[in-house]
mmCIF file of C-alpha atoms in Angstrom:
data_model
loop_
_atom_site.group_PDB
_atom_site.id
_atom_site.type_symbol
_atom_site.label_atom_id
_atom_site.label_comp_id
_atom_site.label_asym_id
_atom_site.label_seq_id
_atom_site.Cartn_x
_atom_site.Cartn_y
_atom_site.Cartn_z
ATOM 1 C CA UNK A 23 -36.224 41.201 45.847
ATOM 2 C CA UNK A 24 -35.472 43.850 43.268
ATOM 3 C CA UNK A 25 -32.807 46.516 43.320
ATOM 4 C CA UNK A 26 -33.019 48.542 46.507
ATOM 5 C CA UNK A 27 -32.502 51.942 44.937
ATOM 6 C CA UNK A 28 -32.070 53.698 41.606
ATOM 7 C CA UNK A 29 -29.580 56.525 41.531
ATOM 8 C CA UNK A 30 -30.929 59.487 39.524
ATOM 9 C CA UNK A 31 -28.793 60.527 36.565
ATOM 10 C CA UNK A 32 -28.432 64.004 38.057
ATOM 11 C CA UNK A 33 -26.364 62.522 40.921
ATOM 12 C CA UNK A 34 -23.902 60.649 38.707
ATOM 13 C CA UNK A 35 -20.385 62.062 38.607
ATOM 14 C CA UNK A 36 -16.726 61.375 39.336
ATOM 15 C CA UNK A 37 -17.420 60.537 42.987
ATOM 16 C CA UNK A 38 -19.718 57.690 42.010
ATOM 17 C CA UNK A 39 -17.447 56.483 39.194
ATOM 18 C CA UNK A 40 -14.237 56.617 41.248
ATOM 19 C CA UNK A 41 -14.395 53.037 42.645
ATOM 20 C CA UNK A 42 -14.270 51.719 39.066
ATOM 21 C CA UNK A 43 -10.882 53.425 38.687
ATOM 22 C CA UNK A 44 -9.398 51.238 41.441
ATOM 23 C CA UNK A 45 -7.715 48.785 38.992
ATOM 24 C CA UNK A 46 -5.331 51.600 38.011
ATOM 25 C CA UNK A 47 -3.717 51.094 41.417
ATOM 26 C CA UNK A 48 -2.265 47.918 39.910
ATOM 27 C CA UNK A 49 0.252 49.939 37.890
ATOM 28 C CA UNK A 50 2.455 50.969 40.864
ATOM 29 C CA UNK A 51 1.973 47.488 42.335
ATOM 30 C CA UNK A 52 3.354 45.888 39.159
ATOM 31 C CA UNK A 53 6.353 48.200 39.068
ATOM 32 C CA UNK A 54 7.059 47.736 42.767
ATOM 33 C CA UNK A 55 7.082 43.990 42.115
ATOM 34 C CA UNK A 56 9.363 44.422 39.092
ATOM 35 C CA UNK A 57 11.886 46.533 40.984
ATOM 36 C CA UNK A 58 11.773 44.511 44.209
ATOM 37 C CA UNK A 59 11.506 40.957 42.879
ATOM 38 C CA UNK A 60 11.105 38.025 45.235
ATOM 39 C CA UNK A 61 7.868 37.685 47.146
ATOM 40 C CA UNK A 62 6.787 41.171 46.047
ATOM 41 C CA UNK A 63 5.763 39.585 42.760
ATOM 42 C CA UNK A 64 2.917 37.874 44.603
ATOM 43 C CA UNK A 65 1.393 41.277 45.333
ATOM 44 C CA UNK A 66 -0.044 41.446 41.807
ATOM 45 C CA UNK A 67 -2.401 38.433 42.020
ATOM 46 C CA UNK A 68 -2.970 39.251 45.698
ATOM 47 C CA UNK A 69 -4.281 42.695 44.734
ATOM 48 C CA UNK A 70 -6.822 41.308 42.286
ATOM 49 C CA UNK A 71 -7.821 37.970 43.809
ATOM 50 C CA UNK A 72 -7.317 38.441 47.545
ATOM 51 C CA UNK A 73 -7.859 42.145 48.201
ATOM 52 C CA UNK A 74 -11.128 42.408 46.306
ATOM 53 C CA UNK A 75 -12.384 39.201 47.884
ATOM 54 C CA UNK A 76 -11.718 40.695 51.322
ATOM 55 C CA UNK A 77 -13.398 43.935 50.272
ATOM 56 C CA UNK A 78 -16.428 41.939 49.136
ATOM 57 C CA UNK A 79 -16.618 40.369 52.590
ATOM 58 C CA UNK A 80 -16.363 43.787 54.252
ATOM 59 C CA UNK A 81 -18.531 45.889 51.929
ATOM 60 C CA UNK A 82 -21.129 43.236 51.121
ATOM 61 C CA UNK A 83 -23.568 43.407 48.230
ATOM 62 C CA UNK A 84 -24.781 46.287 46.135
ATOM 63 C CA UNK A 85 -28.254 46.284 44.585
ATOM 64 C CA UNK A 86 -28.250 49.965 43.685
ATOM 65 C CA UNK A 87 -28.908 50.644 39.995
ATOM 66 C CA UNK A 88 -28.214 53.713 37.944
ATOM 67 C CA UNK A 89 -31.142 55.003 35.928
ATOM 68 C CA UNK A 90 -30.990 52.905 32.716
ATOM 69 C CA UNK A 91 -32.156 55.938 30.732
ATOM 70 C CA UNK A 92 -29.117 57.974 31.719
ATOM 71 C CA UNK A 93 -27.698 59.591 28.563
ATOM 72 C CA UNK A 94 -24.164 58.766 27.417
ATOM 73 C CA UNK A 95 -23.126 62.311 28.294
ATOM 74 C CA UNK A 96 -23.800 61.515 31.935
ATOM 75 C CA UNK A 97 -21.413 58.549 31.930
ATOM 76 C CA UNK A 98 -18.190 60.372 31.023
ATOM 77 C CA UNK A 99 -16.176 59.343 34.088
ATOM 78 C CA UNK A 100 -17.281 55.722 33.755
ATOM 79 C CA UNK A 101 -16.520 55.430 30.046
ATOM 80 C CA UNK A 102 -13.179 57.161 30.481
ATOM 81 C CA UNK A 103 -12.004 54.185 32.551
ATOM 82 C CA UNK A 104 -12.207 51.852 29.567
ATOM 83 C CA UNK A 105 -10.938 54.439 27.081
ATOM 84 C CA UNK A 106 -7.756 55.178 29.016
ATOM 85 C CA UNK A 107 -6.882 51.655 30.148
ATOM 86 C CA UNK A 108 -5.787 50.235 26.735
ATOM 87 C CA UNK A 109 -3.029 52.833 26.469
ATOM 88 C CA UNK A 110 -1.994 52.328 30.093
ATOM 89 C CA UNK A 111 -1.786 48.566 29.618
ATOM 90 C CA UNK A 112 0.140 48.983 26.356
ATOM 91 C CA UNK A 113 2.758 51.183 28.024
ATOM 92 C CA UNK A 114 2.951 48.867 31.040
ATOM 93 C CA UNK A 115 3.486 45.761 28.919
ATOM 94 C CA UNK A 116 6.091 47.307 26.621
ATOM 95 C CA UNK A 117 8.064 48.993 29.393
ATOM 96 C CA UNK A 118 8.144 45.763 31.376
ATOM 97 C CA UNK A 119 9.541 43.983 28.326
ATOM 98 C CA UNK A 120 12.126 46.705 27.822
ATOM 99 C CA UNK A 121 13.093 46.408 31.508
ATOM 100 C CA UNK A 122 13.794 42.684 31.342
ATOM 101 C CA UNK A 123 17.251 42.848 29.692
ATOM 102 C CA UNK A 124 18.528 45.230 32.383
ATOM 103 C CA UNK A 125 16.719 43.623 35.357
ATOM 104 C CA UNK A 126 19.748 41.638 36.490
ATOM 105 C CA UNK A 127 18.338 41.334 40.015
ATOM 106 C CA UNK A 128 15.508 39.145 38.677
ATOM 107 C CA UNK A 129 16.080 35.466 37.975
ATOM 108 C CA UNK A 130 14.431 33.877 34.944
ATOM 109 C CA UNK A 131 11.869 32.319 37.268
ATOM 110 C CA UNK A 132 11.119 35.722 38.802
ATOM 111 C CA UNK A 133 10.683 37.227 35.346
ATOM 112 C CA UNK A 134 8.114 34.582 34.457
ATOM 113 C CA UNK A 135 6.470 35.174 37.827
ATOM 114 C CA UNK A 136 6.272 38.881 37.034
ATOM 115 C CA UNK A 137 4.682 38.169 33.656
ATOM 116 C CA UNK A 138 2.289 35.760 35.336
ATOM 117 C CA UNK A 139 1.166 38.831 37.261
ATOM 118 C CA UNK A 140 1.047 40.835 34.031
ATOM 119 C CA UNK A 141 -1.206 38.132 32.604
ATOM 120 C CA UNK A 142 -3.482 38.474 35.612
ATOM 121 C CA UNK A 143 -3.678 42.205 34.888
ATOM 122 C CA UNK A 144 -4.296 41.842 31.161
ATOM 123 C CA UNK A 145 -6.838 39.084 31.760
ATOM 124 C CA UNK A 146 -8.729 40.312 34.806
ATOM 125 C CA UNK A 147 -8.740 43.945 33.671
ATOM 126 C CA UNK A 148 -7.713 44.143 30.021
ATOM 127 C CA UNK A 149 -9.975 41.474 28.532
ATOM 128 C CA UNK A 150 -12.915 42.566 30.689
ATOM 129 C CA UNK A 151 -12.481 46.125 29.401
ATOM 130 C CA UNK A 152 -12.109 44.794 25.852
ATOM 131 C CA UNK A 153 -15.431 43.025 26.342
ATOM 132 C CA UNK A 154 -17.047 46.335 27.243
ATOM 133 C CA UNK A 155 -15.409 48.189 24.356
ATOM 134 C CA UNK A 156 -16.373 45.631 21.714
ATOM 135 C CA UNK A 157 -20.031 46.131 22.610
ATOM 136 C CA UNK A 158 -19.844 49.895 22.079
ATOM 137 C CA UNK A 159 -21.115 51.235 18.731
ATOM 138 C CA UNK A 160 -18.097 53.412 17.932
ATOM 139 C CA UNK A 161 -15.416 51.996 15.622
ATOM 140 C CA UNK A 162 -12.698 53.608 17.721
ATOM 141 C CA UNK A 163 -13.806 51.766 20.837
ATOM 142 C CA UNK A 164 -13.891 48.467 18.982
ATOM 143 C CA UNK A 165 -10.350 49.084 17.781
ATOM 144 C CA UNK A 166 -9.297 49.633 21.390
ATOM 145 C CA UNK A 167 -10.866 46.255 22.185
ATOM 146 C CA UNK A 168 -8.832 44.739 19.350
ATOM 147 C CA UNK A 169 -5.674 46.330 20.771
ATOM 148 C CA UNK A 170 -6.270 44.799 24.202
ATOM 149 C CA UNK A 171 -7.014 41.384 22.703
ATOM 150 C CA UNK A 172 -3.948 41.524 20.442
ATOM 151 C CA UNK A 173 -1.762 41.974 23.538
ATOM 152 C CA UNK A 174 -2.944 38.557 24.751
ATOM 153 C CA UNK A 175 -3.107 36.857 21.316
ATOM 154 C CA UNK A 176 -6.846 36.244 21.455
ATOM 155 C CA UNK A 177 -8.189 38.651 18.852
ATOM 156 C CA UNK A 178 -10.811 36.221 17.557
ATOM 157 C CA UNK A 179 -12.616 36.516 20.896
ATOM 158 C CA UNK A 180 -14.404 39.586 19.527
ATOM 159 C CA UNK A 181 -15.875 37.614 16.618
ATOM 160 C CA UNK A 182 -16.723 34.628 18.788
ATOM 161 C CA UNK A 183 -18.342 36.677 21.510
ATOM 162 C CA UNK A 184 -20.431 38.985 19.330
ATOM 163 C CA UNK A 185 -21.422 36.538 16.580
ATOM 164 C CA UNK A 186 -21.590 33.210 18.428
ATOM 165 C CA UNK A 187 -21.843 33.508 22.193
ATOM 166 C CA UNK A 188 -24.619 36.083 22.364
ATOM 167 C CA UNK A 189 -26.656 34.210 19.784
ATOM 168 C CA UNK A 190 -26.175 30.641 20.978
ATOM 169 C CA UNK A 191 -25.518 30.987 24.734
ATOM 170 C CA UNK A 192 -26.977 28.086 26.681
ATOM 171 C CA UNK A 193 -26.984 25.724 23.672
ATOM 172 C CA UNK A 194 -24.483 23.154 22.318
ATOM 173 C CA UNK A 195 -23.601 25.619 19.525
ATOM 174 C CA UNK A 196 -21.952 27.928 22.052
ATOM 175 C CA UNK A 197 -18.481 26.595 22.896
ATOM 176 C CA UNK A 198 -18.172 28.665 26.081
ATOM 177 C CA UNK A 199 -21.352 27.481 27.792
ATOM 178 C CA UNK A 200 -19.997 24.992 30.312
ATOM 179 C CA UNK A 201 -22.081 21.818 30.493
ATOM 180 C CA UNK A 202 -23.325 20.395 33.754
ATOM 181 C CA UNK A 203 -20.643 18.144 35.217
ATOM 182 C CA UNK A 204 -17.925 19.393 32.884
ATOM 183 C CA UNK A 205 -14.756 20.168 34.838
ATOM 184 C CA UNK A 206 -12.913 23.387 34.059
ATOM 185 C CA UNK A 207 -9.782 21.748 32.653
ATOM 186 C CA UNK A 208 -11.804 19.636 30.220
ATOM 187 C CA UNK A 209 -13.761 22.784 29.355
ATOM 188 C CA UNK A 210 -10.539 24.747 28.790
ATOM 189 C CA UNK A 211 -9.000 22.313 26.300
ATOM 190 C CA UNK A 212 -12.352 22.143 24.492
ATOM 191 C CA UNK A 213 -12.976 25.866 24.155
ATOM 192 C CA UNK A 214 -9.524 26.916 22.962
ATOM 193 C CA UNK A 215 -9.930 25.289 19.532
ATOM 194 C CA UNK A 216 -13.729 25.460 19.691
ATOM 195 C CA UNK A 217 -13.856 29.249 20.034
ATOM 196 C CA UNK A 218 -11.408 29.748 17.197
ATOM 197 C CA UNK A 219 -13.352 27.475 14.856
ATOM 198 C CA UNK A 220 -16.731 28.985 15.716
ATOM 199 C CA UNK A 221 -15.393 32.535 15.296
ATOM 200 C CA UNK A 222 -13.881 31.680 11.889
ATOM 201 C CA UNK A 223 -17.082 30.019 10.707
ATOM 202 C CA UNK A 224 -19.187 32.979 11.826
ATOM 203 C CA UNK A 225 -17.012 35.478 9.979
ATOM 204 C CA UNK A 226 -16.833 33.229 6.906
ATOM 205 C CA UNK A 227 -20.631 32.927 6.890
ATOM 206 C CA UNK A 228 -21.013 36.718 7.051
ATOM 207 C CA UNK A 229 -18.626 37.161 4.144
ATOM 208 C CA UNK A 230 -20.379 34.394 2.220
ATOM 209 C CA UNK A 231 -23.698 36.231 2.484
ATOM 210 C CA UNK A 232 -21.966 39.158 0.765
ATOM 211 C CA UNK A 233 -20.612 36.913 -1.963
ATOM 212 C CA UNK A 234 -17.050 37.123 -0.605
ATOM 213 C CA UNK A 235 -14.479 34.449 0.122
ATOM 214 C CA UNK A 236 -13.545 33.765 3.745
ATOM 215 C CA UNK A 237 -9.995 34.670 2.681
ATOM 216 C CA UNK A 238 -11.116 38.170 1.749
ATOM 217 C CA UNK A 239 -9.096 40.935 3.375
ATOM 218 C CA UNK A 240 -12.379 42.100 4.883
ATOM 219 C CA UNK A 241 -12.153 39.113 7.217
ATOM 220 C CA UNK A 242 -11.021 40.584 10.581
ATOM 221 C CA UNK A 243 -8.865 37.504 11.179
ATOM 222 C CA UNK A 244 -6.200 39.164 9.032
ATOM 223 C CA UNK A 245 -6.208 42.100 11.421
ATOM 224 C CA UNK A 246 -6.250 39.841 14.486
ATOM 225 C CA UNK A 247 -3.212 37.857 13.384
ATOM 226 C CA UNK A 248 -1.391 40.867 11.962
ATOM 227 C CA UNK A 249 -1.668 42.802 15.224
ATOM 228 C CA UNK A 250 -0.568 39.779 17.229
ATOM 229 C CA UNK A 251 2.452 39.313 14.951
ATOM 230 C CA UNK A 252 3.410 42.953 15.541
ATOM 231 C CA UNK A 253 3.463 42.352 19.305
ATOM 232 C CA UNK A 254 5.701 39.314 18.853
ATOM 233 C CA UNK A 255 8.136 41.341 16.775
ATOM 234 C CA UNK A 256 8.139 44.181 19.318
ATOM 235 C CA UNK A 257 8.718 41.713 22.167
ATOM 236 C CA UNK A 258 11.694 40.252 20.291
ATOM 237 C CA UNK A 259 13.175 43.684 19.577
ATOM 238 C CA UNK A 260 12.816 44.731 23.226
ATOM 239 C CA UNK A 261 13.909 41.553 25.012
ATOM 240 C CA UNK A 262 14.913 38.911 22.489
ATOM 241 C CA UNK A 263 13.518 35.402 22.563
ATOM 242 C CA UNK A 264 12.956 35.686 26.303
ATOM 243 C CA UNK A 265 10.643 38.631 25.563
ATOM 244 C CA UNK A 266 8.709 36.497 23.080
ATOM 245 C CA UNK A 267 8.338 33.745 25.669
ATOM 246 C CA UNK A 268 7.280 36.215 28.363
ATOM 247 C CA UNK A 269 4.630 37.985 26.271
ATOM 248 C CA UNK A 270 3.204 34.655 25.115
ATOM 249 C CA UNK A 271 3.154 33.427 28.712
ATOM 250 C CA UNK A 272 1.250 36.494 29.936
ATOM 251 C CA UNK A 273 -1.174 36.029 27.048
ATOM 252 C CA UNK A 274 -1.826 32.437 28.074
ATOM 253 C CA UNK A 275 -2.466 33.487 31.688
ATOM 254 C CA UNK A 276 -4.882 36.184 30.483
ATOM 255 C CA UNK A 277 -6.771 33.681 28.301
ATOM 256 C CA UNK A 278 -6.928 31.271 31.231
ATOM 257 C CA UNK A 279 -8.498 34.069 33.317
ATOM 258 C CA UNK A 280 -11.026 34.809 30.568
ATOM 259 C CA UNK A 281 -12.080 31.215 30.156
ATOM 260 C CA UNK A 282 -12.421 30.749 33.914
ATOM 261 C CA UNK A 283 -14.956 33.578 33.869
ATOM 262 C CA UNK A 284 -16.690 32.121 30.808
ATOM 263 C CA UNK A 285 -16.905 28.786 32.616
ATOM 264 C CA UNK A 286 -18.492 30.332 35.704
ATOM 265 C CA UNK A 287 -20.927 32.635 33.903
ATOM 266 C CA UNK A 288 -23.214 29.986 32.377
ATOM 267 C CA UNK A 289 -22.266 26.672 33.995
ATOM 268 C CA UNK A 290 -25.127 24.197 33.579
ATOM 269 C CA UNK A 291 -27.692 26.861 32.585
ATOM 270 C CA UNK A 292 -29.030 25.504 29.306
ATOM 271 C CA UNK A 293 -31.907 26.748 27.205
ATOM 272 C CA UNK A 294 -34.825 24.409 26.591
ATOM 273 C CA UNK A 295 -34.743 22.525 23.293
ATOM 274 C CA UNK A 296 -37.948 23.091 21.322
ATOM 275 C CA UNK A 297 -37.306 20.488 18.631
ATOM 276 C CA UNK A 298 -35.838 20.619 15.123
ATOM 277 C CA UNK A 299 -32.689 22.318 16.370
ATOM 278 C CA UNK A 300 -34.570 25.272 17.885
ATOM 279 C CA UNK A 301 -34.126 26.556 21.432
ATOM 280 C CA UNK A 302 -36.092 28.953 23.570
ATOM 281 C CA UNK A 303 -34.924 32.552 23.625
ATOM 282 C CA UNK A 304 -32.166 33.335 26.098
ATOM 283 C CA UNK A 305 -33.589 34.597 29.376
ATOM 284 C CA UNK A 306 -32.088 36.299 32.458
ATOM 285 C CA UNK A 307 -32.211 32.882 34.136
ATOM 286 C CA UNK A 308 -29.477 31.609 31.782
ATOM 287 C CA UNK A 309 -26.584 33.494 33.433
ATOM 288 C CA UNK A 310 -24.985 33.320 36.857
ATOM 289 C CA UNK A 311 -24.798 36.688 38.604
ATOM 290 C CA UNK A 312 -23.138 38.150 41.685
ATOM 291 C CA UNK A 313 -23.975 41.355 43.521
ATOM 292 C CA UNK A 314 -20.752 41.683 45.527
ATOM 293 C CA UNK A 315 -19.798 45.355 45.484
ATOM 294 C CA UNK A 316 -16.000 45.368 45.261
ATOM 295 C CA UNK A 317 -15.625 42.652 42.638
ATOM 296 C CA UNK A 318 -18.144 44.500 40.485
ATOM 297 C CA UNK A 319 -15.857 47.526 40.743
ATOM 298 C CA UNK A 320 -12.942 45.377 39.632
ATOM 299 C CA UNK A 321 -14.884 43.749 36.781
ATOM 300 C CA UNK A 322 -16.946 46.821 35.765
ATOM 301 C CA UNK A 323 -20.260 45.134 36.586
ATOM 302 C CA UNK A 324 -19.536 42.003 34.543
ATOM 303 C CA UNK A 325 -21.225 40.057 37.352
ATOM 304 C CA UNK A 326 -24.559 41.652 36.378
ATOM 305 C CA UNK A 327 -24.381 39.230 33.522
ATOM 306 C CA UNK A 328 -28.046 38.518 32.939
ATOM 307 C CA UNK A 329 -28.753 42.145 32.154
ATOM 308 C CA UNK A 330 -25.773 42.221 29.808
ATOM 309 C CA UNK A 331 -27.296 39.387 27.784
ATOM 310 C CA UNK A 332 -30.696 41.054 27.869
ATOM 311 C CA UNK A 333 -29.262 44.420 26.743
ATOM 312 C CA UNK A 334 -25.811 43.772 25.193
ATOM 313 C CA UNK A 335 -25.305 47.374 24.134
ATOM 314 C CA UNK A 336 -26.055 48.791 27.588
ATOM 315 C CA UNK A 337 -22.943 50.510 29.046
ATOM 316 C CA UNK A 338 -21.512 48.795 32.102
ATOM 317 C CA UNK A 339 -22.541 51.468 34.672
ATOM 318 C CA UNK A 340 -26.189 51.091 33.629
ATOM 319 C CA UNK A 341 -26.375 47.305 33.987
ATOM 320 C CA UNK A 342 -29.168 46.412 36.388
ATOM 321 C CA UNK A 343 -29.052 44.018 39.328
ATOM 322 C CA UNK A 344 -32.635 42.974 38.563
ATOM 323 C CA UNK A 345 -34.776 40.674 40.617
ATOM 324 C CA UNK A 346 -32.204 38.689 42.561
ATOM 325 C CA UNK A 347 -34.839 36.197 43.686
ATOM 326 C CA UNK A 348 -35.452 35.173 40.071
ATOM 327 C CA UNK A 349 -31.990 35.553 38.540
ATOM 328 C CA UNK A 350 -29.416 32.808 39.366
ATOM 329 C CA UNK A 351 -27.031 34.070 42.037
ATOM 330 C CA UNK A 352 -23.580 32.750 42.859
ATOM 331 C CA UNK A 353 -22.735 32.362 46.545
ATOM 332 C CA UNK A 354 -19.636 34.563 46.135
ATOM 333 C CA UNK A 355 -18.160 36.976 43.591
ATOM 334 C CA UNK A 356 -16.326 35.872 40.473
ATOM 335 C CA UNK A 357 -12.824 36.019 42.068
ATOM 336 C CA UNK A 358 -13.808 33.348 44.604
ATOM 337 C CA UNK A 359 -15.871 31.305 42.158
ATOM 338 C CA UNK A 360 -13.164 31.185 39.490
ATOM 339 C CA UNK A 361 -10.753 29.953 42.159
ATOM 340 C CA UNK A 362 -13.194 27.202 43.121
ATOM 341 C CA UNK A 363 -13.569 26.276 39.442
ATOM 342 C CA UNK A 364 -9.911 25.241 39.388
ATOM 343 C CA UNK A 365 -10.707 22.526 41.944
ATOM 344 C CA UNK A 366 -13.425 20.500 40.130
ATOM 345 C CA UNK A 367 -14.552 18.377 43.118
ATOM 346 C CA UNK A 368 -15.074 21.503 45.223
ATOM 347 C CA UNK A 369 -16.794 23.275 42.329
ATOM 348 C CA UNK A 370 -19.199 20.369 41.817
ATOM 349 C CA UNK A 371 -19.930 20.239 45.559
ATOM 350 C CA UNK A 372 -20.847 23.926 45.607
ATOM 351 C CA UNK A 373 -22.529 24.376 42.228
ATOM 352 C CA UNK A 374 -24.125 21.108 41.115
ATOM 353 C CA UNK A 375 -26.906 21.265 43.749
ATOM 354 C CA UNK A 376 -27.627 24.835 42.666
ATOM 355 C CA UNK A 377 -27.937 23.781 39.031
ATOM 356 C CA UNK A 378 -30.225 20.907 40.028
ATOM 357 C CA UNK A 379 -32.443 23.263 42.032
ATOM 358 C CA UNK A 380 -32.489 25.684 39.087
ATOM 359 C CA UNK A 381 -33.651 22.926 36.749
ATOM 360 C CA UNK A 382 -36.392 21.777 39.062
ATOM 361 C CA UNK A 383 -37.588 25.334 39.531
ATOM 362 C CA UNK A 384 -37.621 26.497 35.917
ATOM 363 C CA UNK A 385 -38.053 23.257 33.939
ATOM 364 C CA UNK A 386 -40.016 20.737 36.009
ATOM 365 C CA UNK A 387 -41.344 19.223 32.775
ATOM 366 C CA UNK A 388 -37.871 18.020 31.698
ATOM 367 C CA UNK A 389 -37.087 14.658 33.250
ATOM 368 C CA UNK A 390 -34.103 13.636 31.122
ATOM 369 C CA UNK A 391 -31.278 16.169 31.016
ATOM 370 C CA UNK A 392 -28.730 13.791 29.481
ATOM 371 C CA UNK A 393 -28.966 15.241 25.943
ATOM 372 C CA UNK A 394 -28.174 18.678 27.361
ATOM 373 C CA UNK A 395 -25.331 17.480 29.531
ATOM 374 C CA UNK A 396 -23.618 15.270 26.948
ATOM 375 C CA UNK A 397 -24.021 17.339 23.779
ATOM 376 C CA UNK A 398 -20.521 18.776 24.018
ATOM 377 C CA UNK A 399 -19.095 16.660 26.816
ATOM 378 C CA UNK A 400 -19.793 12.938 26.292
ATOM 379 C CA UNK A 401 -18.047 11.897 29.520
ATOM 380 C CA UNK A 402 -18.484 14.677 32.091
ATOM 381 C CA UNK A 403 -16.242 14.593 35.105
#
C-alpha cells in the first residue's frame, strides 16, 4: 500500500503547517509547572509522551504526502518552525535558570524535576529540530543546529550523524545501529563514548585529507566544546553551582531521549555483508518507520525515517510515507516505542519476532546471523 494521497504544492500553507507548531504549546506548560511546582511538573512529560500518544490513538495514521517537488518557497510556514524554535528554547532555558534562585516555593527535588521536563523538551523537540537543521544546506541553519546541541552538551552529534551514521547505518561501523538482542541500557553505555570517538575520527580524517592536523582550529570540536563551556558559565552566573547541575541534568535527559530514538530507528536492521568489509547499499528496508499522525507532528516527520535516509537533504514536510507494505513499520509511534525500549524484556517480546520476520523476508539466503548480532555486542541481552 502506497501513500493514499499527494497534496499539491498549490494547497500548502499555514493551515497545513499549523499542526507542526503544536510543540510551542509546551512553553506555557513549562512555565505553569515552574510557577506551580508539585505535581504540575509532571505536565511537561505528560504533554509530550502521553498527550501525543492519545492523539495518535484518536487520529490514527497519515499516509498523505506533500508533492516532493514542492519548491522551498512553498514551505515557508514549515521551515519557520525550526528556525524560530532555537531562540525560543534558548530563552526558555536561560529564564528558567534565572528563576531558580528566586523560586523559593520549589524544593531542590522539584527543581531537578522541572529540569527533567526541560530535558524532555530539549531532547524531544530541540534535538529533533537540530537534526533537521543540520541537514539543511545553509550555514545559518547549521549554526542553529549547533546552538541547540550546545544547550544539551552533545555538539559532536552533528559530526557523528552526518559523517558516520548516514554512511555506515546498518553496519558495525555505525555506533547507533542497535544490534539484535542488544538491550537499550547496554546500547546507551556503548554509544555515549562510541559516538564521540567515531565523530572525532571522522573529522580528523577529513582534516587529514586536507593535510591538516586533527587539532587544527578548523576542527568543529573546538566550536562544540567552546559553546558548551559558554553555557556552563552562563548557568553558573545565573544560578550558581545548582544552575550548573541543573543544565547538565537537562542535557543528560535530552541525550537519553535522543539515544532512545536512535535505538528504535534501526534496531536489528542490518545491511548484508558482501565480503572484504563491504556492505550492500542502505535501503528503505533498513529503518523502522511509523505513520501515526500526531507523533509525526511532534517529531516533524522523523518517523518517515526510511525516506530521510534515501533523501537526507529533503525537508521534513516533503518526506514520503512510501510503500508501507515494503518498509518496516513499528506497531506504534516513537513515543510508545521508546517507552517500551526502556523495558528490555517487553521490547524483545514486541520487536524480536518482527526482526526475525524481516530477516526471513528480505534475506532468506542468510542462515547464520551471529556475526551481525555480535559484532558490537558480544553478549546480547
